[in-house]
């Protein structure tokens, strides 16, 4: 498993499929526990991530760590990645083409790790994975699509500009890990939104 993820990381590092490869310092593959029960999916790398080649290590990453710790979880227990693996200039929202060029990497990360649940962080990940919008309306909800469970919450970056959202993120993390515990205990969990294909 680790070898397979290492292979994807190498592909991400060498990727030149879209124009973002020309402006990046480093591409940023996912990082974390390859046996994780949950994969966190954000939007794209920011300035710090682009410089170091690691996901969620800037201010937003610190906010995510704080929220995880409030649920009694460390970053080493989870896997963290993004929809797009290179930083869009000036942190703009990635274009549909950029997302499309990257989607196979995320798909492979998910296939290798086989998480019990995927935690969607923010609107870009919500629209890319579930074609959804207005994450604040749906945050805290469990979604089922094609036999995969998802959990929706705000992007940690949103908590930088809106202090109230850090409590929302902490609350959501507690709920997420409660759901994961129920899944591990083979309990039936409540699905809030069911996608039917």
PDB file of C-alpha atoms in Angstrom:
ATOM      1  CA  UNK A   1       0.000   0.000   0.000  1.00  0.00           C
ATOM      2  CA  UNK A   2       2.726   2.411   0.978  1.00  0.00           C
ATOM      3  CA  UNK A   3       4.614   1.582  -2.219  1.00  0.00           C
ATOM      4  CA  UNK A   4       1.505   2.285  -4.307  1.00  0.00           C
ATOM      5  CA  UNK A   5       1.017   5.671  -2.630  1.00  0.00           C
ATOM      6  CA  UNK A   6       4.703   6.421  -3.146  1.00  0.00           C
ATOM      7  CA  UNK A   7       4.216   5.697  -6.853  1.00  0.00           C
ATOM      8  CA  UNK A   8       1.321   8.186  -7.033  1.00  0.00           C
ATOM      9  CA  UNK A   9       3.397  10.755  -5.180  1.00  0.00           C
ATOM     10  CA  UNK A  10       6.119  10.330  -7.795  1.00  0.00           C
ATOM     11  CA  UNK A  11       3.557  10.780 -10.610  1.00  0.00           C
ATOM     12  CA  UNK A  12       2.260  13.950  -8.916  1.00  0.00           C
ATOM     13  CA  UNK A  13       5.817  15.314  -8.588  1.00  0.00           C
ATOM     14  CA  UNK A  14       6.490  14.713 -12.285  1.00  0.00           C
ATOM     15  CA  UNK A  15       3.055  15.804 -13.520  1.00  0.00           C
ATOM     16  CA  UNK A  16       2.868  18.414 -16.296  1.00  0.00           C
ATOM     17  CA  UNK A  17      -0.726  17.790 -17.405  1.00  0.00           C
ATOM     18  CA  UNK A  18      -1.897  21.373 -16.841  1.00  0.00           C
ATOM     19  CA  UNK A  19      -0.506  24.897 -16.672  1.00  0.00           C
ATOM     20  CA  UNK A  20      -0.191  24.850 -12.885  1.00  0.00           C
ATOM     21  CA  UNK A  21       2.949  22.744 -13.340  1.00  0.00           C
ATOM     22  CA  UNK A  22       4.646  25.814 -14.839  1.00  0.00           C
ATOM     23  CA  UNK A  23       3.995  28.112 -11.876  1.00  0.00           C
ATOM     24  CA  UNK A  24       4.462  25.749  -8.923  1.00  0.00           C
ATOM     25  CA  UNK A  25       7.561  25.330  -6.765  1.00  0.00           C
ATOM     26  CA  UNK A  26       6.473  21.879  -5.646  1.00  0.00           C
ATOM     27  CA  UNK A  27       3.492  19.709  -6.397  1.00  0.00           C
ATOM     28  CA  UNK A  28       1.804  18.421  -3.267  1.00  0.00           C
ATOM     29  CA  UNK A  29       0.719  14.808  -3.007  1.00  0.00           C
ATOM     30  CA  UNK A  30      -1.401  13.522  -0.141  1.00  0.00           C
ATOM     31  CA  UNK A  31       0.243  12.645   3.156  1.00  0.00           C
ATOM     32  CA  UNK A  32      -0.602  10.611   6.222  1.00  0.00           C
ATOM     33  CA  UNK A  33      -1.591   7.197   7.417  1.00  0.00           C
ATOM     34  CA  UNK A  34      -2.164   4.786   4.533  1.00  0.00           C
ATOM     35  CA  UNK A  35      -4.356   2.669   6.853  1.00  0.00           C
ATOM     36  CA  UNK A  36      -6.500   5.675   7.815  1.00  0.00           C
ATOM     37  CA  UNK A  37     -10.255   5.370   8.324  1.00  0.00           C
ATOM     38  CA  UNK A  38     -10.694   8.848   6.877  1.00  0.00           C
ATOM     39  CA  UNK A  39      -9.253  10.870   4.007  1.00  0.00           C
ATOM     40  CA  UNK A  40      -9.527  14.642   4.293  1.00  0.00           C
ATOM     41  CA  UNK A  41      -9.878  16.364   0.936  1.00  0.00           C
ATOM     42  CA  UNK A  42      -9.250  20.089   0.615  1.00  0.00           C
ATOM     43  CA  UNK A  43      -9.099  22.423  -2.372  1.00  0.00           C
ATOM     44  CA  UNK A  44      -5.471  22.979  -3.410  1.00  0.00           C
ATOM     45  CA  UNK A  45      -2.059  23.713  -1.909  1.00  0.00           C
ATOM     46  CA  UNK A  46      -1.385  27.257  -0.677  1.00  0.00           C
ATOM     47  CA  UNK A  47       1.859  29.222  -0.420  1.00  0.00           C
ATOM     48  CA  UNK A  48       3.470  27.200   2.418  1.00  0.00           C
ATOM     49  CA  UNK A  49       2.429  23.885   0.900  1.00  0.00           C
ATOM     50  CA  UNK A  50       3.860  24.907  -2.473  1.00  0.00           C
ATOM     51  CA  UNK A  51       7.200  25.806  -0.852  1.00  0.00           C
ATOM     52  CA  UNK A  52       7.514  22.606   1.201  1.00  0.00           C
ATOM     53  CA  UNK A  53       5.609  20.086  -0.942  1.00  0.00           C
ATOM     54  CA  UNK A  54       3.355  19.004   1.939  1.00  0.00           C
ATOM     55  CA  UNK A  55      -0.427  19.389   2.354  1.00  0.00           C
ATOM     56  CA  UNK A  56      -2.017  21.565   5.047  1.00  0.00           C
ATOM     57  CA  UNK A  57       1.096  22.931   6.762  1.00  0.00           C
ATOM     58  CA  UNK A  58       0.165  26.639   6.725  1.00  0.00           C
ATOM     59  CA  UNK A  59      -2.331  28.486   8.939  1.00  0.00           C
ATOM     60  CA  UNK A  60      -5.273  26.440   7.601  1.00  0.00           C
ATOM     61  CA  UNK A  61      -3.318  23.280   8.426  1.00  0.00           C
ATOM     62  CA  UNK A  62      -2.813  24.486  12.004  1.00  0.00           C
ATOM     63  CA  UNK A  63      -6.560  25.118  12.297  1.00  0.00           C
ATOM     64  CA  UNK A  64      -7.253  21.596  11.038  1.00  0.00           C
ATOM     65  CA  UNK A  65      -4.795  20.169  13.595  1.00  0.00           C
ATOM     66  CA  UNK A  66      -6.518  22.116  16.404  1.00  0.00           C
ATOM     67  CA  UNK A  67      -9.933  20.785  15.324  1.00  0.00           C
ATOM     68  CA  UNK A  68      -8.588  17.206  15.115  1.00  0.00           C
ATOM     69  CA  UNK A  69      -6.960  17.483  18.542  1.00  0.00           C
ATOM     70  CA  UNK A  70     -10.263  18.685  20.012  1.00  0.00           C
ATOM     71  CA  UNK A  71     -11.699  15.329  18.866  1.00  0.00           C
ATOM     72  CA  UNK A  72      -8.741  13.471  20.394  1.00  0.00           C
ATOM     73  CA  UNK A  73      -7.150  12.680  17.034  1.00  0.00           C
ATOM     74  CA  UNK A  74      -3.637  13.368  15.743  1.00  0.00           C
ATOM     75  CA  UNK A  75      -2.720  14.137  12.152  1.00  0.00           C
ATOM     76  CA  UNK A  76      -0.649  10.946  12.059  1.00  0.00           C
ATOM     77  CA  UNK A  77      -3.877   8.936  12.272  1.00  0.00           C
ATOM     78  CA  UNK A  78      -5.481  10.431   9.164  1.00  0.00           C
ATOM     79  CA  UNK A  79      -4.658  10.971   5.489  1.00  0.00           C
ATOM     80  CA  UNK A  80      -4.812  14.487   4.049  1.00  0.00           C
ATOM     81  CA  UNK A  81      -4.896  15.468   0.391  1.00  0.00           C
ATOM     82  CA  UNK A  82      -6.380  17.988  -2.064  1.00  0.00           C
ATOM     83  CA  UNK A  83      -8.520  18.045  -5.201  1.00  0.00           C
ATOM     84  CA  UNK A  84      -5.694  19.798  -7.083  1.00  0.00           C
ATOM     85  CA  UNK A  85      -2.064  18.944  -6.343  1.00  0.00           C
ATOM     86  CA  UNK A  86      -0.404  22.221  -7.416  1.00  0.00           C
ATOM     87  CA  UNK A  87      -0.961  25.731  -6.086  1.00  0.00           C
ATOM     88  CA  UNK A  88      -3.113  27.915  -8.354  1.00  0.00           C
ATOM     89  CA  UNK A  89      -1.510  31.384  -8.760  1.00  0.00           C
ATOM     90  CA  UNK A  90      -2.552  33.776  -5.953  1.00  0.00           C
ATOM     91  CA  UNK A  91      -4.555  30.918  -4.377  1.00  0.00           C
ATOM     92  CA  UNK A  92      -7.409  31.330  -6.844  1.00  0.00           C
ATOM     93  CA  UNK A  93     -10.021  28.579  -7.091  1.00  0.00           C
ATOM     94  CA  UNK A  94      -8.813  25.777  -9.411  1.00  0.00           C
ATOM     95  CA  UNK A  95     -10.484  25.707 -12.834  1.00  0.00           C
ATOM     96  CA  UNK A  96     -12.611  22.740 -13.974  1.00  0.00           C
ATOM     97  CA  UNK A  97      -9.783  21.636 -16.319  1.00  0.00           C
ATOM     98  CA  UNK A  98      -7.197  21.743 -13.509  1.00  0.00           C
ATOM     99  CA  UNK A  99      -9.496  19.663 -11.312  1.00  0.00           C
ATOM    100  CA  UNK A 100     -10.104  17.187 -14.126  1.00  0.00           C
ATOM    101  CA  UNK A 101      -6.379  16.752 -14.819  1.00  0.00           C
ATOM    102  CA  UNK A 102      -5.807  15.904 -11.146  1.00  0.00           C
ATOM    103  CA  UNK A 103      -8.849  13.762 -10.445  1.00  0.00           C
ATOM    104  CA  UNK A 104      -7.154  10.464 -11.241  1.00  0.00           C
ATOM    105  CA  UNK A 105      -4.550  10.979  -8.500  1.00  0.00           C
ATOM    106  CA  UNK A 106      -7.247  11.461  -5.877  1.00  0.00           C
ATOM    107  CA  UNK A 107      -9.208   8.507  -7.237  1.00  0.00           C
ATOM    108  CA  UNK A 108      -6.129   6.289  -6.845  1.00  0.00           C
ATOM    109  CA  UNK A 109      -5.411   7.593  -3.331  1.00  0.00           C
ATOM    110  CA  UNK A 110      -8.976   6.670  -2.345  1.00  0.00           C
ATOM    111  CA  UNK A 111      -8.748   3.226  -4.005  1.00  0.00           C
ATOM    112  CA  UNK A 112      -5.506   2.376  -2.190  1.00  0.00           C
ATOM    113  CA  UNK A 113      -6.537   3.593   1.264  1.00  0.00           C
ATOM    114  CA  UNK A 114     -10.191   2.475   1.081  1.00  0.00           C
ATOM    115  CA  UNK A 115     -11.304   4.875   3.810  1.00  0.00           C
ATOM    116  CA  UNK A 116     -14.486   4.249   5.755  1.00  0.00           C
ATOM    117  CA  UNK A 117     -15.380   7.874   5.049  1.00  0.00           C
ATOM    118  CA  UNK A 118     -14.079  10.850   3.049  1.00  0.00           C
ATOM    119  CA  UNK A 119     -14.184  14.204   4.801  1.00  0.00           C
ATOM    120  CA  UNK A 120     -14.856  17.007   2.335  1.00  0.00           C
ATOM    121  CA  UNK A 121     -13.337  20.321   3.380  1.00  0.00           C
ATOM    122  CA  UNK A 122     -15.052  23.302   1.751  1.00  0.00           C
ATOM    123  CA  UNK A 123     -16.886  24.155  -1.451  1.00  0.00           C
ATOM    124  CA  UNK A 124     -14.290  23.239  -4.092  1.00  0.00           C
ATOM    125  CA  UNK A 125     -14.003  19.673  -2.801  1.00  0.00           C
ATOM    126  CA  UNK A 126     -17.801  19.543  -2.364  1.00  0.00           C
ATOM    127  CA  UNK A 127     -18.458  20.570  -5.965  1.00  0.00           C
ATOM    128  CA  UNK A 128     -15.647  18.388  -7.365  1.00  0.00           C
ATOM    129  CA  UNK A 129     -16.616  15.179  -5.571  1.00  0.00           C
ATOM    130  CA  UNK A 130     -20.371  15.487  -5.126  1.00  0.00           C
ATOM    131  CA  UNK A 131     -21.373  18.300  -7.466  1.00  0.00           C
ATOM    132  CA  UNK A 132     -22.585  20.203  -4.411  1.00  0.00           C
ATOM    133  CA  UNK A 133     -22.511  23.848  -3.386  1.00  0.00           C
ATOM    134  CA  UNK A 134     -23.114  25.970  -0.279  1.00  0.00           C
ATOM    135  CA  UNK A 135     -21.190  23.742   2.116  1.00  0.00           C
ATOM    136  CA  UNK A 136     -22.251  25.816   5.134  1.00  0.00           C
ATOM    137  CA  UNK A 137     -25.847  24.652   4.577  1.00  0.00           C
ATOM    138  CA  UNK A 138     -24.840  20.987   4.471  1.00  0.00           C
ATOM    139  CA  UNK A 139     -21.918  20.838   6.906  1.00  0.00           C
ATOM    140  CA  UNK A 140     -22.055  18.181   9.575  1.00  0.00           C
ATOM    141  CA  UNK A 141     -23.982  15.849   7.279  1.00  0.00           C
ATOM    142  CA  UNK A 142     -23.155  12.290   6.237  1.00  0.00           C
ATOM    143  CA  UNK A 143     -23.563  11.578   2.529  1.00  0.00           C
ATOM    144  CA  UNK A 144     -23.661   8.267   0.687  1.00  0.00           C
ATOM    145  CA  UNK A 145     -22.786   7.966  -3.013  1.00  0.00           C
ATOM    146  CA  UNK A 146     -21.829   4.802  -4.918  1.00  0.00           C
ATOM    147  CA  UNK A 147     -21.192   2.829  -1.695  1.00  0.00           C
ATOM    148  CA  UNK A 148     -18.798   5.508  -0.415  1.00  0.00           C
ATOM    149  CA  UNK A 149     -19.536   7.630   2.642  1.00  0.00           C
ATOM    150  CA  UNK A 150     -18.658  11.314   2.824  1.00  0.00           C
ATOM    151  CA  UNK A 151     -18.756  13.838   5.638  1.00  0.00           C
ATOM    152  CA  UNK A 152     -19.148  17.532   4.872  1.00  0.00           C
ATOM    153  CA  UNK A 153     -17.531  20.410   6.721  1.00  0.00           C
ATOM    154  CA  UNK A 154     -16.114  23.888   6.187  1.00  0.00           C
ATOM    155  CA  UNK A 155     -12.583  24.403   4.892  1.00  0.00           C
ATOM    156  CA  UNK A 156     -10.150  25.162   7.735  1.00  0.00           C
ATOM    157  CA  UNK A 157      -9.040  28.307   5.825  1.00  0.00           C
ATOM    158  CA  UNK A 158     -12.549  29.738   6.328  1.00  0.00           C
ATOM    159  CA  UNK A 159     -11.912  29.740  10.089  1.00  0.00           C
ATOM    160  CA  UNK A 160      -9.049  32.231   9.611  1.00  0.00           C
ATOM    161  CA  UNK A 161     -11.449  34.939   8.439  1.00  0.00           C
ATOM    162  CA  UNK A 162     -14.427  33.891  10.536  1.00  0.00           C
ATOM    163  CA  UNK A 163     -13.427  32.993  14.101  1.00  0.00           C
ATOM    164  CA  UNK A 164     -16.859  31.516  14.872  1.00  0.00           C
ATOM    165  CA  UNK A 165     -16.220  28.772  12.343  1.00  0.00           C
ATOM    166  CA  UNK A 166     -13.437  27.191  14.405  1.00  0.00           C
ATOM    167  CA  UNK A 167     -16.095  25.996  16.872  1.00  0.00           C
ATOM    168  CA  UNK A 168     -18.131  24.696  13.943  1.00  0.00           C
ATOM    169  CA  UNK A 169     -15.098  22.790  12.641  1.00  0.00           C
ATOM    170  CA  UNK A 170     -14.349  21.353  16.106  1.00  0.00           C
ATOM    171  CA  UNK A 171     -17.969  20.274  16.514  1.00  0.00           C
ATOM    172  CA  UNK A 172     -17.918  18.632  13.079  1.00  0.00           C
ATOM    173  CA  UNK A 173     -14.676  16.764  13.851  1.00  0.00           C
ATOM    174  CA  UNK A 174     -16.204  15.334  17.033  1.00  0.00           C
ATOM    175  CA  UNK A 175     -19.218  14.174  15.025  1.00  0.00           C
ATOM    176  CA  UNK A 176     -17.041  12.748  12.236  1.00  0.00           C
ATOM    177  CA  UNK A 177     -14.988  10.602  14.616  1.00  0.00           C
ATOM    178  CA  UNK A 178     -18.134   9.499  16.443  1.00  0.00           C
ATOM    179  CA  UNK A 179     -19.471   8.291  13.061  1.00  0.00           C
ATOM    180  CA  UNK A 180     -16.153   6.521  12.352  1.00  0.00           C
ATOM    181  CA  UNK A 181     -16.336   4.766  15.731  1.00  0.00           C
ATOM    182  CA  UNK A 182     -19.891   3.627  14.961  1.00  0.00           C
ATOM    183  CA  UNK A 183     -18.741   2.301  11.576  1.00  0.00           C
ATOM    184  CA  UNK A 184     -15.911   0.370  13.230  1.00  0.00           C
ATOM    185  CA  UNK A 185     -18.356  -1.039  15.783  1.00  0.00           C
ATOM    186  CA  UNK A 186     -20.556  -2.163  12.860  1.00  0.00           C
ATOM    187  CA  UNK A 187     -23.421   0.041  14.016  1.00  0.00           C
ATOM    188  CA  UNK A 188     -25.932   1.430  11.550  1.00  0.00           C
ATOM    189  CA  UNK A 189     -25.258   5.099  10.971  1.00  0.00           C
ATOM    190  CA  UNK A 190     -27.673   7.799   9.924  1.00  0.00           C
ATOM    191  CA  UNK A 191     -27.239   8.900   6.300  1.00  0.00           C
ATOM    192  CA  UNK A 192     -28.385  12.490   5.818  1.00  0.00           C
ATOM    193  CA  UNK A 193     -28.112  12.643   2.017  1.00  0.00           C
ATOM    194  CA  UNK A 194     -28.301   9.664  -0.329  1.00  0.00           C
ATOM    195  CA  UNK A 195     -27.153  10.050  -3.933  1.00  0.00           C
ATOM    196  CA  UNK A 196     -28.909   7.709  -6.310  1.00  0.00           C
ATOM    197  CA  UNK A 197     -27.202   7.174  -9.635  1.00  0.00           C
TER     198      UNK A 197
END
